[in-house]
Short mmCIF file of C-alpha atoms (C1' of nucleotides) in Angstrom, two decimals:
data_model
loop_
_atom_site.label_atom_id
_atom_site.label_comp_id
_atom_site.label_asym_id
_atom_site.label_seq_id
_atom_site.Cartn_x
_atom_site.Cartn_y
_atom_site.Cartn_z
CA UNK A 60 -85.25 -133.74 207.44
CA UNK A 61 -85.05 -133.38 211.14
CA UNK A 62 -81.36 -132.79 211.52
CA UNK A 63 -78.27 -132.78 209.36
CA UNK A 64 -76.42 -135.30 211.44
CA UNK A 65 -79.22 -137.78 211.15
CA UNK A 66 -79.73 -136.89 207.54
CA UNK A 67 -76.09 -137.75 206.79
CA UNK A 68 -76.52 -141.01 208.62
CA UNK A 69 -79.49 -141.86 206.47
CA UNK A 70 -77.70 -140.87 203.28
CA UNK A 71 -74.86 -143.17 204.20
CA UNK A 72 -77.39 -145.98 204.31
CA UNK A 73 -79.41 -145.20 201.26
CA UNK A 74 -77.27 -147.08 198.76
CA UNK A 75 -77.24 -150.09 201.00
CA UNK A 76 -80.98 -150.01 201.37
CA UNK A 77 -81.36 -149.87 197.63
CA UNK A 78 -79.18 -152.94 197.30
CA UNK A 79 -81.03 -154.62 200.13
CA UNK A 80 -84.38 -154.14 198.45
CA UNK A 81 -83.09 -154.91 194.99
CA UNK A 82 -81.83 -158.19 196.42
CA UNK A 83 -85.33 -159.18 197.46
CA UNK A 84 -87.20 -158.08 194.38
CA UNK A 85 -86.76 -155.66 191.49
CA UNK A 86 -87.27 -152.04 192.49
CA UNK A 87 -87.80 -148.87 190.52
CA UNK A 88 -87.15 -145.24 191.37
CA UNK A 89 -90.57 -143.84 192.08
CA UNK A 90 -91.64 -146.81 194.16
CA UNK A 91 -88.51 -146.63 196.26
CA UNK A 92 -88.99 -142.90 196.63
CA UNK A 93 -92.51 -143.49 197.91
CA UNK A 94 -91.39 -146.10 200.35
CA UNK A 95 -88.71 -143.84 201.77
CA UNK A 96 -91.30 -141.14 202.16
CA UNK A 97 -93.59 -143.52 204.02
CA UNK A 98 -90.72 -144.17 206.41
CA UNK A 99 -90.15 -140.46 206.90
CA UNK A 100 -87.16 -140.07 204.64
CA UNK A 101 -87.51 -137.33 202.10
CA UNK A 102 -85.03 -137.54 199.33
CA UNK A 103 -85.54 -135.81 196.03
CA UNK A 104 -85.36 -137.45 192.64
CA UNK A 105 -82.40 -135.26 191.87
CA UNK A 106 -80.60 -137.17 194.60
CA UNK A 107 -82.16 -140.56 194.11
CA UNK A 108 -81.80 -141.17 190.40
CA UNK A 109 -78.10 -140.34 190.21
CA UNK A 110 -77.58 -142.84 193.02
CA UNK A 111 -79.36 -145.54 191.04
CA UNK A 112 -77.29 -144.63 188.00
CA UNK A 113 -74.08 -144.79 189.93
CA UNK A 114 -74.93 -148.15 191.44
CA UNK A 115 -75.72 -149.42 187.98
CA UNK A 116 -72.52 -148.01 186.53
CA UNK A 117 -70.57 -149.69 189.29
CA UNK A 118 -72.20 -152.98 188.43
CA UNK A 119 -74.12 -153.50 191.67
CA UNK A 120 -77.56 -153.38 190.13
CA UNK A 121 -78.86 -153.96 186.64
CA UNK A 122 -81.89 -152.40 184.98
CA UNK A 123 -84.59 -154.04 182.95
CA UNK A 124 -87.03 -151.75 181.19
CA UNK A 125 -90.65 -152.71 181.32
CA UNK A 126 -93.73 -151.17 179.83
CA UNK A 127 -96.32 -150.87 182.59
CA UNK A 128 -99.64 -149.41 181.46
CA UNK A 129 -97.85 -147.67 178.70
CA UNK A 130 -95.29 -146.15 181.06
CA UNK A 131 -91.66 -147.18 180.94
CA UNK A 132 -90.24 -148.37 184.21
CA UNK A 133 -86.71 -149.41 184.96
CA UNK A 134 -86.72 -152.31 187.35
CA UNK A 135 -83.41 -152.74 189.06
CA UNK A 136 -82.17 -156.04 190.37
CA UNK A 137 -79.06 -156.72 192.35
CA UNK A 138 -76.08 -158.37 190.67
CA UNK A 139 -73.66 -160.87 192.12
CA UNK A 140 -71.18 -158.10 192.69
CA UNK A 141 -73.90 -156.11 194.39
CA UNK A 142 -74.70 -159.01 196.66
CA UNK A 143 -71.09 -159.32 197.65
CA UNK A 144 -70.77 -155.66 198.51
CA UNK A 145 -74.11 -155.70 200.32
CA UNK A 146 -72.84 -158.46 202.55
CA UNK A 147 -69.70 -156.50 203.35
CA UNK A 148 -71.67 -153.33 203.94
CA UNK A 149 -74.04 -155.08 206.33
CA UNK A 150 -71.12 -156.33 208.36
CA UNK A 151 -69.57 -152.91 208.43
CA UNK A 152 -72.84 -151.29 209.43
CA UNK A 153 -73.25 -153.74 212.29
CA UNK A 154 -69.71 -153.09 213.38
CA UNK A 155 -70.17 -149.32 213.39
CA UNK A 156 -73.42 -149.51 215.30
CA UNK A 157 -72.13 -152.07 217.76
CA UNK A 158 -69.44 -149.64 218.79
CA UNK A 159 -72.07 -147.00 219.53
CA UNK A 160 -74.03 -149.42 221.67
CA UNK A 161 -71.12 -150.21 223.93
CA UNK A 162 -71.65 -149.33 227.55
CA UNK A 163 -72.47 -145.66 228.05
CA UNK B 24 -60.99 -146.56 201.33
CA UNK B 25 -62.09 -149.95 200.18
CA UNK B 26 -65.27 -148.97 198.44
CA UNK B 27 -67.39 -145.87 198.02
CA UNK B 28 -70.51 -147.46 199.38
CA UNK B 29 -68.79 -148.45 202.57
CA UNK B 30 -66.96 -145.17 202.69
CA UNK B 31 -70.27 -143.28 202.59
CA UNK B 32 -71.58 -145.46 205.35
CA UNK B 33 -68.59 -144.59 207.48
CA UNK B 34 -68.84 -140.89 206.71
CA UNK B 35 -72.46 -140.97 207.79
CA UNK B 36 -71.27 -142.29 211.14
CA UNK B 37 -68.27 -140.11 211.67
CA UNK B 38 -70.08 -137.19 213.31
CA UNK B 39 -71.87 -139.56 215.61
CA UNK B 40 -68.64 -141.23 216.57
CA UNK B 41 -67.12 -137.88 217.38
CA UNK B 42 -70.04 -137.10 219.65
CA UNK B 43 -69.86 -140.55 221.16
CA UNK B 44 -66.22 -140.14 222.07
CA UNK B 45 -66.61 -136.54 223.15
CA UNK B 46 -69.32 -137.76 225.51
CA UNK B 47 -66.90 -140.06 227.28
CA UNK B 48 -63.90 -137.75 227.48
CA UNK B 49 -62.56 -134.66 225.73
CA UNK B 50 -61.11 -135.43 222.31
CA UNK B 51 -58.89 -133.47 219.95
CA UNK B 52 -58.44 -133.66 216.20
CA UNK B 53 -55.14 -135.42 215.78
CA UNK B 54 -55.87 -138.02 218.41
CA UNK B 55 -59.22 -138.84 216.85
CA UNK B 56 -57.57 -138.99 213.45
CA UNK B 57 -55.05 -141.50 214.78
CA UNK B 58 -57.71 -143.62 216.36
CA UNK B 59 -59.71 -143.76 213.16
CA UNK B 60 -56.57 -144.79 211.33
CA UNK B 61 -55.96 -147.57 213.84
CA UNK B 62 -59.44 -148.83 213.10
CA UNK B 63 -58.79 -148.73 209.38
CA UNK B 64 -60.62 -145.51 208.58
CA UNK B 65 -58.56 -142.99 206.70
CA UNK B 66 -60.00 -139.55 206.73
CA UNK B 67 -57.93 -136.51 205.94
CA UNK B 68 -57.64 -133.47 208.14
CA UNK B 69 -59.26 -131.45 205.41
CA UNK B 70 -62.34 -133.55 206.04
CA UNK B 71 -62.02 -134.00 209.76
CA UNK B 72 -61.43 -130.47 211.01
CA UNK B 73 -64.33 -128.88 209.16
CA UNK B 74 -66.55 -131.56 210.70
CA UNK B 75 -65.36 -130.63 214.18
CA UNK B 76 -65.93 -126.97 213.37
CA UNK B 77 -69.40 -127.63 212.13
CA UNK B 78 -70.31 -129.66 215.19
CA UNK B 79 -69.02 -126.86 217.35
CA UNK B 80 -70.89 -124.22 215.38
CA UNK B 81 -74.05 -126.26 215.74
CA UNK B 82 -73.55 -126.35 219.48
CA UNK B 83 -73.03 -130.11 219.84
CA UNK B 84 -69.47 -129.89 221.11
CA UNK B 85 -67.48 -127.18 222.80
CA UNK B 86 -63.74 -126.56 222.62
CA UNK B 87 -61.32 -125.79 225.39
CA UNK B 88 -57.82 -124.80 224.35
CA UNK B 89 -54.98 -126.31 226.30
CA UNK B 90 -51.27 -125.82 226.08
CA UNK B 91 -49.67 -129.26 226.01
CA UNK B 92 -45.86 -129.23 225.86
CA UNK B 93 -46.05 -125.85 224.27
CA UNK B 94 -48.49 -127.01 221.61
CA UNK B 95 -52.03 -125.75 221.53
CA UNK B 96 -54.67 -128.42 221.55
CA UNK B 97 -58.39 -127.98 221.30
CA UNK B 98 -60.14 -130.47 223.49
CA UNK B 99 -63.74 -130.92 222.51
CA UNK B 100 -66.42 -132.03 224.94
CA UNK B 101 -70.02 -132.83 224.19
CA UNK B 102 -72.72 -130.36 225.18
CA UNK B 103 -76.19 -131.10 226.45
CA UNK B 104 -77.56 -130.45 223.01
CA UNK B 105 -74.94 -132.82 221.62
CA UNK B 106 -75.98 -135.51 224.05
CA UNK B 107 -79.59 -135.15 223.04
CA UNK B 108 -78.81 -135.47 219.35
CA UNK B 109 -76.43 -138.35 220.02
CA UNK B 110 -79.20 -140.26 221.69
CA UNK B 111 -81.52 -139.66 218.75
CA UNK B 112 -78.81 -140.60 216.28
CA UNK B 113 -78.08 -143.85 218.08
CA UNK B 114 -81.72 -144.81 217.94
CA UNK B 115 -81.90 -143.97 214.26
CA UNK B 116 -78.72 -145.91 213.54
CA UNK B 117 -80.08 -148.96 215.32
CA UNK B 118 -83.30 -148.65 213.40
CA UNK B 119 -81.55 -148.44 210.05
CA UNK B 120 -79.32 -151.39 210.78
CA UNK B 121 -82.11 -153.47 212.23
CA UNK B 122 -83.93 -153.24 208.96
CA UNK B 123 -80.89 -154.58 207.12
CA UNK B 124 -80.67 -157.51 209.48
CA UNK B 125 -84.22 -158.62 208.84
CA UNK B 126 -84.66 -162.02 207.31
CA UNK B 127 -83.28 -162.44 203.84
"C1'" DT C 296 -32.33 -116.46 216.66
"C1'" DT C 297 -33.47 -120.18 213.74
"C1'" DC C 298 -35.09 -125.07 213.55
"C1'" DT C 299 -38.27 -128.58 214.61
"C1'" DT C 300 -42.48 -130.50 215.72
"C1'" DA C 301 -47.42 -131.26 217.04
"C1'" DA C 302 -51.29 -129.46 216.12
"C1'" DT C 303 -54.89 -126.67 213.93
"C1'" DA C 304 -56.48 -124.09 209.81
"C1'" DT C 305 -57.29 -123.03 205.06
"C1'" DT C 306 -57.35 -123.30 200.04
"C1'" DG C 307 -58.60 -125.04 195.43
"C1'" DT C 308 -60.69 -128.69 193.06
"C1'" DA C 309 -63.71 -132.44 192.34
"C1'" DA C 310 -67.83 -134.77 193.60
"C1'" DA C 311 -72.49 -135.00 195.69
"C1'" DA C 312 -77.04 -133.39 197.17
"C1'" DC C 313 -80.73 -130.81 196.02
"C1'" DG C 314 -85.03 -128.62 194.19
"C1'" DA C 315 -86.73 -127.42 190.04
"C1'" DT C 316 -87.46 -128.23 185.50
"C1'" DA C 317 -87.44 -130.96 181.28
"C1'" DT C 318 -88.14 -135.11 178.75
"C1'" DT C 319 -90.18 -139.51 177.52
"C1'" DG C 320 -93.72 -142.73 176.03
"C1'" DT C 321 -98.27 -144.12 175.52
"C1'" DA C 322 -103.18 -144.49 176.64
"C1'" DA C 323 -107.26 -141.91 176.84
"C1'" DA C 324 -109.81 -137.92 175.40
"C1'" DT C 325 -111.13 -134.90 171.90
"C1'" DA D 195 -105.06 -138.27 164.00
"C1'" DT D 196 -103.96 -134.85 167.13
"C1'" DT D 197 -103.77 -133.23 171.70
"C1'" DT D 198 -103.81 -133.91 176.61
"C1'" DA D 199 -102.65 -136.14 180.86
"C1'" DC D 200 -99.82 -138.76 183.50
"C1'" DA D 201 -96.26 -141.79 185.53
"C1'" DA D 202 -91.84 -142.16 185.34
"C1'" DT D 203 -87.04 -141.13 184.33
"C1'" DA D 204 -83.49 -137.63 183.34
"C1'" DT D 205 -80.96 -133.44 183.65
"C1'" DC D 206 -79.57 -128.58 184.99
"C1'" DG D 207 -77.58 -124.98 188.04
"C1'" DT D 208 -76.46 -124.04 192.60
"C1'" DT D 209 -74.86 -125.00 197.08
"C1'" DT D 210 -72.48 -127.92 200.05
"C1'" DT D 211 -69.03 -131.47 201.16
"C1'" DA D 212 -64.79 -134.35 200.80
"C1'" DC D 213 -60.32 -134.23 199.93
"C1'" DA D 214 -55.19 -133.80 199.53
"C1'" DA D 215 -52.01 -130.48 199.86
"C1'" DT D 216 -50.29 -126.56 201.81
"C1'" DA D 217 -50.03 -122.95 205.30
"C1'" DT D 218 -50.10 -121.25 209.89
"C1'" DT D 219 -49.38 -121.35 214.86
"C1'" DA D 220 -46.81 -121.67 219.20
"C1'" DA D 221 -43.05 -122.66 221.91
"C1'" DG D 222 -39.12 -125.65 223.37
"C1'" DA D 223 -34.62 -127.11 221.73
"C1'" DA D 224 -30.39 -126.25 219.30
#
DNA sequence: TTCTTAATATTGTAAAACGATATTGTAAAT
DNA sequence: ATTTACAATATCGTTTTACAATATTAAGAA
């Protein structure tokens, strides 16, 4: 990625974006990976999957295995707890950004 | 801190906030630490100082030692390169947050 | 000279990010 | 029926980062 500072910024957001998308519709790893790529964010599976696992372990998302064309996919959906934390995180994100946008 | 997800979000912003403040006036470690604390962000010196050092090494901020009441302080100011990256980072931050604020 | 204090610096450990590699499950090909 | 191909998830080993705790620095005060 372009720059470490911006990379860190993105990584701070990645969990929240997973929750955000999982709140709209079930998501799975490879699809999310592709979408990030489309938006210019390259994150490896070695980074991405452990994040999904951690979010699941923490109870923010829940997986449902599905057999799609003979391939197993794990579709993750947000939980109630995940929704609550997403709401908080959104507020915090807005707060942090608002500060940056104050008069220069 | 409250929650890892929100903690990560904050940590993604911390470098940018350092640059932001260093762009307005010279800042030093302990003062910045205190200000974060006042805003509810607890980050240890073992985290904070290496971040300052890294930003300096990367050429985004530059230190000027001053003797204040017999104590040495390192006042950091933003560099041109730092200003350029700060601008980029702000844009990226706004972009990332904007996406979260899209209709639910 | 020794004590105190504000500040910066470093150390050792635990956790995270990463690219690379391995594994899984099944449908299609042989 | 066995092998191959493929999409997808999972893990491994290394490097980097976060962290709390501890050490160091410098000089004015006692």
